[in-house]
Coordinates of C-alpha atoms in Angstrom, one line a residue:
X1 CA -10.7 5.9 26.5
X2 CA -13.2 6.3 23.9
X3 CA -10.7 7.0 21.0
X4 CA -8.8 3.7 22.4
X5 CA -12.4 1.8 22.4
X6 CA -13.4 2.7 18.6
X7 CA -9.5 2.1 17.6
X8 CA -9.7 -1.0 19.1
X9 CA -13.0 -1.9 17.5
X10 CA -12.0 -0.3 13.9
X11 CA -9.0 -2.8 13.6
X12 CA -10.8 -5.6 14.6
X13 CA -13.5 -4.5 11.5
X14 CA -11.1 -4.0 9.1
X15 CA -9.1 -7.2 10.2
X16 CA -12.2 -9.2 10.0
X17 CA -13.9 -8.0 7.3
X18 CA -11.2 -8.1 5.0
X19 CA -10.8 -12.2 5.9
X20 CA -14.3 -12.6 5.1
X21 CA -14.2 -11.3 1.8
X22 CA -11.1 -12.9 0.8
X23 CA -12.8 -16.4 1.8
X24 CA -16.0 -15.5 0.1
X25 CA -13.9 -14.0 -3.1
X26 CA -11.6 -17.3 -3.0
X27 CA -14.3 -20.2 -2.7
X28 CA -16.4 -17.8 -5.9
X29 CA -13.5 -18.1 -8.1
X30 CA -12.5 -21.9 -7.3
X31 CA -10.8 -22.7 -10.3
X32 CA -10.3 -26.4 -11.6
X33 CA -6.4 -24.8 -12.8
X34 CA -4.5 -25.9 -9.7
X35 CA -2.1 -23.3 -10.9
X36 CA -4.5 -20.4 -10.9
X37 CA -6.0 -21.8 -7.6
X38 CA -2.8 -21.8 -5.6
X39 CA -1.6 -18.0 -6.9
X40 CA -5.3 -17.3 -5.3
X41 CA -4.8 -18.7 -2.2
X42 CA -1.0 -17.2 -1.9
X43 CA -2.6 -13.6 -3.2
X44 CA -5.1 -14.1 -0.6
X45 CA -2.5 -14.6 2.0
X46 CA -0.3 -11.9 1.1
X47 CA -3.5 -9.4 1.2
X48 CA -4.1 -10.5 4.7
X49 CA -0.8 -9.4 5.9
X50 CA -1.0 -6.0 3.9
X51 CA -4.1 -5.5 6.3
X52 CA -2.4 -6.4 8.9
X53 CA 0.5 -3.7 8.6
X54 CA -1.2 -0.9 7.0
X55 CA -3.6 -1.3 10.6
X56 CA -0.2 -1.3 12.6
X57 CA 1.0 1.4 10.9
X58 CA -2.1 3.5 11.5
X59 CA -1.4 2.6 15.5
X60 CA 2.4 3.7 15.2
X61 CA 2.9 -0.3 15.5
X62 CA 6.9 -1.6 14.8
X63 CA 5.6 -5.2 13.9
X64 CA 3.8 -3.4 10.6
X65 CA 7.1 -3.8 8.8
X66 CA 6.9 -7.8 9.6
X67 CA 3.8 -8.0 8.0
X68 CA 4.7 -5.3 5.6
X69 CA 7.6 -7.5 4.0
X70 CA 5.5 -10.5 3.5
X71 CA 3.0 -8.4 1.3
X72 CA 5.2 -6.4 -0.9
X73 CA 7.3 -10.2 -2.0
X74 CA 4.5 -11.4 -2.6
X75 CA 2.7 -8.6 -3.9
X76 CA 5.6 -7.9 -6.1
X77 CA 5.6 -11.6 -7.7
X78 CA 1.8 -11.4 -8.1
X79 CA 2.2 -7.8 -10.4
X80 CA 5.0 -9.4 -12.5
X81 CA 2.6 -12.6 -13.3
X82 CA -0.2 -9.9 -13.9
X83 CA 2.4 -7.7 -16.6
X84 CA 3.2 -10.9 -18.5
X85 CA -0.6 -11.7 -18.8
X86 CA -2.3 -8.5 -19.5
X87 CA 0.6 -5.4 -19.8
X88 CA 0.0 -3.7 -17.1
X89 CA 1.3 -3.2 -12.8
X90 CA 5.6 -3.5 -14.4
X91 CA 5.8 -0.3 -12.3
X92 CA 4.5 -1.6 -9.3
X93 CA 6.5 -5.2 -9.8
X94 CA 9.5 -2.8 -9.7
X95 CA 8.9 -1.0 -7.1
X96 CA 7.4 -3.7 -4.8
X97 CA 10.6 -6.3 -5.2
X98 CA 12.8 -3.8 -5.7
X99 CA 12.2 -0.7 -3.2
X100 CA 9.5 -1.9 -1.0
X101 CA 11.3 -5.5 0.0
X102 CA 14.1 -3.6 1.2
X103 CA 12.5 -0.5 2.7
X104 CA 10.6 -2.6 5.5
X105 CA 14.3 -3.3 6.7
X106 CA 15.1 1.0 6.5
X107 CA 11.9 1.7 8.3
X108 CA 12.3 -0.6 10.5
X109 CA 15.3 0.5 11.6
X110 CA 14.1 4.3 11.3
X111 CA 11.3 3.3 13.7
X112 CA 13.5 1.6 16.3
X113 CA 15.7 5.3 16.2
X114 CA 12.5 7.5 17.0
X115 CA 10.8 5.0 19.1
X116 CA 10.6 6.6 23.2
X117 CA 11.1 2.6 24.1
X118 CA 13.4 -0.7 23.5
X119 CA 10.2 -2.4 22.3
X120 CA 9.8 0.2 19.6
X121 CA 6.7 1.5 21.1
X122 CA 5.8 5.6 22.0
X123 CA 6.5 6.2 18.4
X124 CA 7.5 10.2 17.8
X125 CA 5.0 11.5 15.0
X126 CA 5.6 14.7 12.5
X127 CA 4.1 17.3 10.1
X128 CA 5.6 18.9 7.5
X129 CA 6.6 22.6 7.6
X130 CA 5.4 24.9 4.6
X131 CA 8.7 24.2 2.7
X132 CA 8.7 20.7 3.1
X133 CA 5.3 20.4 1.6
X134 CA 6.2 22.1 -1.5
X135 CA 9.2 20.1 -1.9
X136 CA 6.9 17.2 -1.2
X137 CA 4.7 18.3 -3.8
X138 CA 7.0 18.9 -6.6
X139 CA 9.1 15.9 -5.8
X140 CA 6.0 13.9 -6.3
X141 CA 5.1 15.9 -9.7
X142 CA 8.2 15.5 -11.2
X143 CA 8.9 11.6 -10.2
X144 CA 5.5 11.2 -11.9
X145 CA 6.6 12.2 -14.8
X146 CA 9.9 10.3 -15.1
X147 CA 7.6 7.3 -14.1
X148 CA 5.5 7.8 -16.7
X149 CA 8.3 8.1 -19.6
X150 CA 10.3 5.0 -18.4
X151 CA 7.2 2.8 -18.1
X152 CA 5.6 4.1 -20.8
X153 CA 8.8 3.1 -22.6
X154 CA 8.1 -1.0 -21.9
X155 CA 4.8 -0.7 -22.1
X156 CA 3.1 -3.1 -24.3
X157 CA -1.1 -3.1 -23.7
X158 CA -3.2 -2.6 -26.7
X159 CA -3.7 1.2 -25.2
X160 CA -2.7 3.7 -27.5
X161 CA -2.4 7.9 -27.8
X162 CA -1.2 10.7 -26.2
X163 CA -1.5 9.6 -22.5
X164 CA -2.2 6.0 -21.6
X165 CA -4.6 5.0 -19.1
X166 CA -3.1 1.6 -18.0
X167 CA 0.0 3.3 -17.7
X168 CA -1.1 6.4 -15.9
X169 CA -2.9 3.6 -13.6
X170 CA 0.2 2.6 -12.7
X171 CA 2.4 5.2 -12.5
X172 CA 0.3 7.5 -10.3
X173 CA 0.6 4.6 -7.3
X174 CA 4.0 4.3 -8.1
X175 CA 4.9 7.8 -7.2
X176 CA 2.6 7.3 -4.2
X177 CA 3.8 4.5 -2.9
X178 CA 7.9 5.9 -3.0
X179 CA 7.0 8.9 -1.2
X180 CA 5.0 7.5 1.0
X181 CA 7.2 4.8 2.3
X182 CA 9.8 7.6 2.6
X183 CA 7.4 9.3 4.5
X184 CA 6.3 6.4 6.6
X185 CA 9.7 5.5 7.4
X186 CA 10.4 8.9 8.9
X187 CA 7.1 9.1 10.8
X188 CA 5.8 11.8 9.0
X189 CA 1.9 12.4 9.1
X190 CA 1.3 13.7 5.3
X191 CA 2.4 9.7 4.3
X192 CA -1.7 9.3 4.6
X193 CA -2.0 11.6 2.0
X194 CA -0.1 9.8 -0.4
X195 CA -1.5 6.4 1.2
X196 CA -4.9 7.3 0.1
X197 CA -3.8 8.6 -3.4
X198 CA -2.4 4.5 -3.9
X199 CA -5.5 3.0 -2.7
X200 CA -7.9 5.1 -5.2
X201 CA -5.4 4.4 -8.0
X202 CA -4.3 1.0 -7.1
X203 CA -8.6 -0.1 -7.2
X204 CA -8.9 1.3 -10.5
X205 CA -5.5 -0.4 -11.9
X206 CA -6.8 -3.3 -10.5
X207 CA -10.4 -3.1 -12.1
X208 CA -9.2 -2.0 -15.4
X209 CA -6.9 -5.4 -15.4
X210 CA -9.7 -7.4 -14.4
X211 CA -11.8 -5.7 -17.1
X212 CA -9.3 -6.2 -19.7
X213 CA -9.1 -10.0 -18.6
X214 CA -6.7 -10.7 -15.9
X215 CA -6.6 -13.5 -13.6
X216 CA -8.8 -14.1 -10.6
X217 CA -6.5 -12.3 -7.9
X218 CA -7.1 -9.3 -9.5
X219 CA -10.3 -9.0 -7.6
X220 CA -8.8 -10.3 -4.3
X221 CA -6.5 -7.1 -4.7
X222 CA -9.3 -4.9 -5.6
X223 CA -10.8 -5.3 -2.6
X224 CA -7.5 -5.4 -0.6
X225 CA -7.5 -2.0 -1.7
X226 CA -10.9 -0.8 -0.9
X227 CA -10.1 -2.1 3.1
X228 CA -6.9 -0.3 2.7
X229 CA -8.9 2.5 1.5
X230 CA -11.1 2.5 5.0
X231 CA -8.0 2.3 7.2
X232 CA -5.8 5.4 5.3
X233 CA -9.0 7.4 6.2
X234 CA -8.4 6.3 9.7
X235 CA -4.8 6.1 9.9
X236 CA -4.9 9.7 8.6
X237 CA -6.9 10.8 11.9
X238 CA -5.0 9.0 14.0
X239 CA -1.7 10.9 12.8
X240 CA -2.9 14.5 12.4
X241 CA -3.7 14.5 16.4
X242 CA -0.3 12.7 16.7
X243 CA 1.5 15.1 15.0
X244 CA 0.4 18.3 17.1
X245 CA 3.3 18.8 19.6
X246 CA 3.3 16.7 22.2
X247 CA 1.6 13.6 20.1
X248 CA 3.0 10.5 20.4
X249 CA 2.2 7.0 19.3
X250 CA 1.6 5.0 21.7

């Protein structure tokens, strides 16, 4: 009872506080550019419904792939505008409108399968073996790597040498954010892991953008992030008890 009391009670926090700070961070950067006003407002909106599916997806929710799909199109829009203006986040316009946008559809449909119910509810977690997790780990090494050469490739921010820090920025989500979702879709509890690596990565791309000059949404996306950030924690704790045998989402 107490574990459903805090959960409850965490959600609503997270829920909450993100709308407040996207208000607050909207009505400080009113811009007189109706333009630059309305990709606020729409970036604001899509941020909301990020919230809302990363928090159903910490609860073993279905509906987090509703939600899901309305922030990775927008999402994915927002990170091309931000490439043309400043060179950086191609990787994650990519991978948002062209891997994300149709994975809420495959996880939806994975979830449904491993549901316990019709309603997609009871939601059967799992933990990777010792040979999973070094496949996981070397998959993720090596698709880093060919991130990082292709995007490096059509990069074209002032950054230069050996390694690139806007384009390490967004590769390293990137890699995160595919295994992840592949993770996610299969119920697998290790998809916190690589959650948490996109939120720490994603609020530095995002800072280093609005550093370098971007546009005002790059600060409603920072702290998207850092509420993101809270709820892997969480979502991470949720799943590790759900993945013992016997755990279920419920």
């Amino acid at each position: 009872m107490k574990e459903e009391v805090f959960n409850k009670w965490f959600n609503v926090f997270i829920l909450a506080g993100m709308s407040v700070a996207i208000i607050l961070a909207a009505v400080f950067n009113r811009s007189s550019d109706e333009a630059a006003w309305f990709l606020l407002i729409v970036s604001a909106f899509g941020s909301l419904m990020g919230v809302a599916s990363t928090v159903a997806s910490a609860n073993g929710k279905i509906i987090t792939f509703l939600f899901g799909f309305l922030d990775v199109s927008i999402y994915g829009v927002i990170c091309f505008l931000n490439w043309r203006n400043t060179g950086t986040g191609l990787g994650n316009c990519v991978l948002h409108l062209a891997y994300f946008v149709p994975m809420q559809f495959v996880g939806y449909r994975q979830w449904k399968a491993r549901s316990l119910s019709d309603a997609g509810s009871g939601l059967k977690a799992r933990r990777f073996n010792k040979r999973q997790a070094l496949l996981c780990t070397a998959g993720f090494l090596l698709l880093t790597i060919v991130c990082y050469i292709v995007i490096n490739a059509f990069d074209h921010s002032a950054a230069e040498g050996f390694i690139k820090v806007a384009v390490l920025l967004d590769v390293i989500p990137l890699a995160c954010n595919i295994i992840g979702q592949l993770l996610m879709s299969v119920a697998f509890m290790e998809q916190w892991i690589f959650w948490i690596g996109v939120n720490v990565f994603s609020i530095l791309m995002w800072a280093f953008s609005l550093k370098a000059g971007g546009e005002d949404y790059a600060l409603i996306y920072i702290i998207k992030y850092v509420f993101y950030l809270i709820n892997s924690f969480n979502g991470l704790r949720i799943w590790i008890g759900l993945s013992k045998p016997g755990g279920v989402c419920k």
